[in-house]
Amino acid sequence: MADAETTPMVEARSLSKSYGQTRALTDLSFKISRGEVVGFLGPNGAGKTTTMKILTGFLRPSAGKALVGGIDVAEDPLATRARIGYLPESAPLYNDMMVLDFLEYASDLRGVPREGRREKLKAICQRCGLLEVLGKDIGHLSKGFRQRVGLAQAIVHDPDLIILDEPTSGLDPNQIVEIRELIKDLGREKTVILSTHILPEVQATCGRIIIVADGKLVADDTPDKLAERESGTVIRVVVKSRASTPPDVEAVRKLFEATPGVRSVNPADGEGGSTLGFRVLTAGQDDPREALFSTAVSNQLVLLDLHREHISLEDTFRRLTRGEGGAHA
Amino acid sequence: MPKVLAIARREIKSYFDSPIAYIVVTAFLLVAGWMFFSALFLMERADLRGLFHPSPFSPSMLLVILAPAVTMRLVSEERKSGTFELLTTMPVTDWQVVLGKFLAGFALIATALGLTLAYAFTVSGIGDLDWGPVVSGYLGTLLFSATLLAIGLLCSTLTDNQIVAFIVGFIVCAALYFVYWLQFFLPSSIAPLVEFISTSSHLENMARGVVDSRDVLYYLSLTGGALFLAERALSRQHA
Ligand SMILES: Nc1ncnc2c1ncn2[C@@H]1O[C@H](COP(=O)(O)OP(=O)(O)OP(=O)(O)O)[C@@H](O)[C@H]1O
Ligand SMILES: [Mg+2]
């Protein structure tokens, strides 16, 4: 028997999954220790949901193994399921049930003892901000409240591991902040894995980021380290055309990309009107600002802005998931 | 067991929160009542034979329609709405799910059947009621219902479309019910086999007041078999 302290809470060993012809996961491996809050990041179709379904024992991997608390999910599904609280993508819930009835039901199925249950449920509802809707039908709740009910049912049994598939999708900004606070709060005592496409979300809540693209692991690090990992710097450029016709974004992007010392150029917000904004990623430590200036001038473009910026996680994410790596089409 | 009951409780509550439970109970009481009073007043017979004897217009025929209607949503709806993923990633076994859902349907049909006991007590108040056939008739009808419900539940595990689950369940239940009358047109070599397969022949025996272990075993094994297949079907749909 391995020591509970050293056994990882979650271990994925070379997980692969195919749906017929579609290959959703290829040889995905990672370990998550007790108490970590991990953001699972990737573009649409990257395989985040598939990985979560395998960890929760809903799907069987085509190859590889998933372990929760050192136990193989395929070998003892009841034991691993009992330790997990899971909120599936888009929070499927029983619409014809009242919130409190549903949480009671979830407690029954998750084996929460009846004594002291009322108090526990009340505390959970308070934490999830559900006290005002306990007597409402789930089918009549707004999306944010549904999501909270989904979160509440995932923690009624005080699980070691909480798996949340896109817990903030479709919520308004205020609700996103509230749910994030809730997740952070949960992360103080539990291991949490959440998936999202929203970058600020992982930066705000997660101590570690796993990026997948096309079913493969492309990065696994802390948010700061991932941002640092990018060599070179980003230069923000805003230009305006001298000509009367509005400038073509793609043509200008190509011009800048052809400038010496530049690795890649992504369109970014301009400053309104006929201005165009770009984020220029430099190659190595050279400073291509002078060259960018000449390019602009010789192409009848007025430079409105040209300054260095911090590399954001967004740049890393873009590069890793669809940039030079060529991992994704 | 507590988990089985929790699942059953949820389904029963959901039956009574929707019109289905009331439709089932009302339809059953109406047809059973009609059979019973027509026997009482038209034929001046104070018995309950009409309640149990299989025929194209009888409470048991009504069950052939009602049972798949009661079971059609049990699993299909969860698959359609996605709660199936929630349910099957909770620490419950597929047997607990199947039994809980089966019990819920059985409780509803048993309630409807239990209410017809009022007729039995009416009859016993009017004349001398021979309780023997009544008791075996109720037992037979309960076993018969269990079989239909298990078949209906199996159909519900096979599709996420409730209507398809109902139609397939109804066709199977009706075929097993009506094949009984087909035996009169079949060569004598296979007629006994067809009679044995039919759900109505065994009900007929029990309605006459004969409790034969073969009839009981027939219903129990068909029920068990269908529930077993339902459990297998369920477990194939998740890891
Ligand atoms: N049931 C299925 N049948 C066939 N293909 C599927 C099925 N489920 C997922 N896929 C495919 O597997 C790949 C990974 O899907 P998955 O849902 O895991 O991605 P995701 O990272 O969760 O995406 P999203 O951000 O859109 O939720 C996709 O190409 C998807 O089309
Ligand atoms: Mg997904």
mmCIF file of C-alpha atoms in Angstrom, chain A residues 148-276:
data_model
loop_
_atom_site.group_PDB
_atom_site.id
_atom_site.type_symbol
_atom_site.label_atom_id
_atom_site.label_comp_id
_atom_site.label_asym_id
_atom_site.label_seq_id
_atom_site.Cartn_x
_atom_site.Cartn_y
_atom_site.Cartn_z
ATOM 1 C CA ARG A 148 -24.210 26.540 -8.602
ATOM 2 C CA VAL A 149 -26.589 23.627 -8.041
ATOM 3 C CA GLY A 150 -24.246 21.516 -10.149
ATOM 4 C CA LEU A 151 -21.343 22.627 -7.980
ATOM 5 C CA ALA A 152 -23.280 21.959 -4.784
ATOM 6 C CA GLN A 153 -24.161 18.393 -5.769
ATOM 7 C CA ALA A 154 -20.478 17.821 -6.506
ATOM 8 C CA ILE A 155 -19.435 18.677 -2.946
ATOM 9 C CA VAL A 156 -22.246 17.237 -0.790
ATOM 10 C CA HIS A 157 -20.115 14.213 0.113
ATOM 11 C CA ASP A 158 -16.980 16.176 0.947
ATOM 12 C CA PRO A 159 -14.961 14.597 -1.887
ATOM 13 C CA ASP A 160 -11.169 14.583 -2.156
ATOM 14 C CA LEU A 161 -11.269 15.494 -5.817
ATOM 15 C CA ILE A 162 -13.561 17.922 -7.605
ATOM 16 C CA ILE A 163 -13.769 17.806 -11.394
ATOM 17 C CA LEU A 164 -15.552 20.692 -13.093
ATOM 18 C CA ASP A 165 -16.066 20.809 -16.840
ATOM 19 C CA GLU A 166 -16.388 24.448 -17.903
ATOM 20 C CA PRO A 167 -17.976 25.644 -14.667
ATOM 21 C CA THR A 168 -18.287 29.256 -15.822
ATOM 22 C CA SER A 169 -19.407 28.853 -19.416
ATOM 23 C CA GLY A 170 -22.369 30.990 -20.368
ATOM 24 C CA LEU A 171 -22.360 33.080 -17.206
ATOM 25 C CA ASP A 172 -22.382 36.854 -16.977
ATOM 26 C CA PRO A 173 -19.189 38.560 -15.724
ATOM 27 C CA ASN A 174 -20.485 39.023 -12.169
ATOM 28 C CA GLN A 175 -21.443 35.404 -11.870
ATOM 29 C CA ILE A 176 -18.128 34.321 -13.343
ATOM 30 C CA VAL A 177 -16.338 36.200 -10.595
ATOM 31 C CA GLU A 178 -18.569 34.663 -7.925
ATOM 32 C CA ILE A 179 -18.135 31.103 -9.189
ATOM 33 C CA ARG A 180 -14.386 31.674 -9.447
ATOM 34 C CA GLU A 181 -14.278 32.801 -5.835
ATOM 35 C CA LEU A 182 -16.178 29.683 -4.885
ATOM 36 C CA ILE A 183 -13.740 27.472 -6.756
ATOM 37 C CA LYS A 184 -10.769 29.218 -5.178
ATOM 38 C CA ASP A 185 -12.369 28.687 -1.819
ATOM 39 C CA LEU A 186 -12.844 24.977 -2.540
ATOM 40 C CA GLY A 187 -9.253 24.761 -3.720
ATOM 41 C CA ARG A 188 -8.008 25.643 -0.267
ATOM 42 C CA GLU A 189 -8.968 22.198 1.037
ATOM 43 C CA LYS A 190 -9.448 20.022 -2.037
ATOM 44 C CA THR A 191 -7.893 18.953 -5.265
ATOM 45 C CA VAL A 192 -9.702 20.675 -8.103
ATOM 46 C CA ILE A 193 -9.496 20.156 -11.849
ATOM 47 C CA LEU A 194 -11.416 22.577 -14.013
ATOM 48 C CA SER A 195 -11.557 22.979 -17.737
ATOM 49 C CA THR A 196 -12.039 26.220 -19.588
ATOM 50 C CA HIS A 197 -11.134 28.164 -22.697
ATOM 51 C CA ILE A 198 -10.972 31.369 -20.719
ATOM 52 C CA LEU A 199 -7.400 32.309 -19.924
ATOM 53 C CA PRO A 200 -7.923 34.844 -17.155
ATOM 54 C CA GLU A 201 -9.913 32.150 -15.426
ATOM 55 C CA VAL A 202 -6.959 29.850 -14.926
ATOM 56 C CA GLN A 203 -4.682 32.728 -14.057
ATOM 57 C CA ALA A 204 -7.137 33.794 -11.384
ATOM 58 C CA THR A 205 -7.865 30.418 -9.879
ATOM 59 C CA CYS A 206 -5.283 27.801 -10.741
ATOM 60 C CA GLY A 207 -1.834 27.074 -9.411
ATOM 61 C CA ARG A 208 -1.045 24.951 -12.393
ATOM 62 C CA ILE A 209 -2.074 24.781 -16.022
ATOM 63 C CA ILE A 210 -2.225 21.792 -18.292
ATOM 64 C CA ILE A 211 -2.663 22.761 -21.926
ATOM 65 C CA VAL A 212 -3.920 20.187 -24.381
ATOM 66 C CA ALA A 213 -4.333 20.589 -28.108
ATOM 67 C CA ASP A 214 -5.513 17.955 -30.502
ATOM 68 C CA GLY A 215 -5.576 15.325 -27.792
ATOM 69 C CA LYS A 216 -1.951 15.856 -26.820
ATOM 70 C CA LEU A 217 -0.355 17.499 -23.854
ATOM 71 C CA VAL A 218 1.479 20.610 -25.020
ATOM 72 C CA ALA A 219 2.313 22.295 -21.723
ATOM 73 C CA ASP A 220 2.136 21.638 -18.001
ATOM 74 C CA ASP A 221 3.369 24.390 -15.701
ATOM 75 C CA THR A 222 2.429 27.235 -13.377
ATOM 76 C CA PRO A 223 0.787 30.256 -15.019
ATOM 77 C CA ASP A 224 3.836 32.463 -14.330
ATOM 78 C CA LYS A 225 6.337 29.977 -15.655
ATOM 79 C CA LEU A 226 4.268 29.423 -18.769
ATOM 80 C CA ALA A 227 4.183 33.142 -19.468
ATOM 81 C CA GLU A 228 7.922 33.427 -18.852
ATOM 82 C CA ARG A 229 8.727 30.463 -21.009
ATOM 83 C CA GLU A 230 8.133 32.446 -24.101
ATOM 84 C CA SER A 231 11.475 33.801 -25.212
ATOM 85 C CA GLY A 232 11.509 37.218 -26.800
ATOM 86 C CA THR A 233 9.048 39.984 -26.126
ATOM 87 C CA VAL A 234 5.839 41.378 -27.445
ATOM 88 C CA ILE A 235 5.596 44.727 -29.143
ATOM 89 C CA ARG A 236 2.322 46.473 -29.533
ATOM 90 C CA VAL A 237 1.899 48.312 -32.802
ATOM 91 C CA VAL A 238 -0.976 50.563 -33.849
ATOM 92 C CA VAL A 239 -0.999 52.039 -37.332
ATOM 93 C CA LYS A 240 -3.250 54.169 -39.494
ATOM 94 C CA SER A 241 -3.252 54.323 -43.240
ATOM 95 C CA ARG A 242 -2.366 57.507 -45.091
ATOM 96 C CA ALA A 243 -4.357 56.366 -48.104
ATOM 97 C CA SER A 244 -8.109 57.066 -48.217
ATOM 98 C CA THR A 245 -9.057 53.393 -48.457
ATOM 99 C CA PRO A 246 -9.007 51.530 -45.140
ATOM 100 C CA PRO A 247 -5.959 49.283 -44.816
ATOM 101 C CA ASP A 248 -6.274 45.537 -45.184
ATOM 102 C CA VAL A 249 -5.424 43.803 -41.904
ATOM 103 C CA GLU A 250 -3.987 40.694 -43.469
ATOM 104 C CA ALA A 251 -1.788 42.628 -45.894
ATOM 105 C CA VAL A 252 -0.360 44.791 -43.111
ATOM 106 C CA ARG A 253 0.125 41.763 -40.868
ATOM 107 C CA LYS A 254 2.173 40.087 -43.601
ATOM 108 C CA LEU A 255 4.273 43.217 -44.050
ATOM 109 C CA PHE A 256 5.189 43.264 -40.371
ATOM 110 C CA GLU A 257 5.772 39.556 -40.282
ATOM 111 C CA ALA A 258 8.306 39.915 -43.092
ATOM 112 C CA THR A 259 10.237 42.499 -41.077
ATOM 113 C CA PRO A 260 13.614 41.232 -39.784
ATOM 114 C CA GLY A 261 13.642 40.191 -36.105
ATOM 115 C CA VAL A 262 9.935 39.382 -36.036
ATOM 116 C CA ARG A 263 8.704 35.884 -35.285
ATOM 117 C CA SER A 264 4.969 36.231 -35.623
ATOM 118 C CA VAL A 265 2.261 38.882 -35.720
ATOM 119 C CA ASN A 266 -1.249 38.562 -34.380
ATOM 120 C CA PRO A 267 -4.007 41.084 -35.022
ATOM 121 C CA ALA A 268 -5.130 42.873 -31.853
ATOM 122 C CA ASP A 269 -7.490 45.693 -30.956
ATOM 123 C CA GLY A 270 -6.740 49.005 -32.660
ATOM 124 C CA GLU A 271 -7.847 52.390 -31.407
ATOM 125 C CA GLY A 272 -11.041 52.735 -33.397
ATOM 126 C CA GLY A 273 -11.641 54.401 -36.725
ATOM 127 C CA SER A 274 -9.348 53.192 -39.455
ATOM 128 C CA THR A 275 -6.573 52.204 -37.058
ATOM 129 C CA LEU A 276 -5.183 48.676 -36.882
#
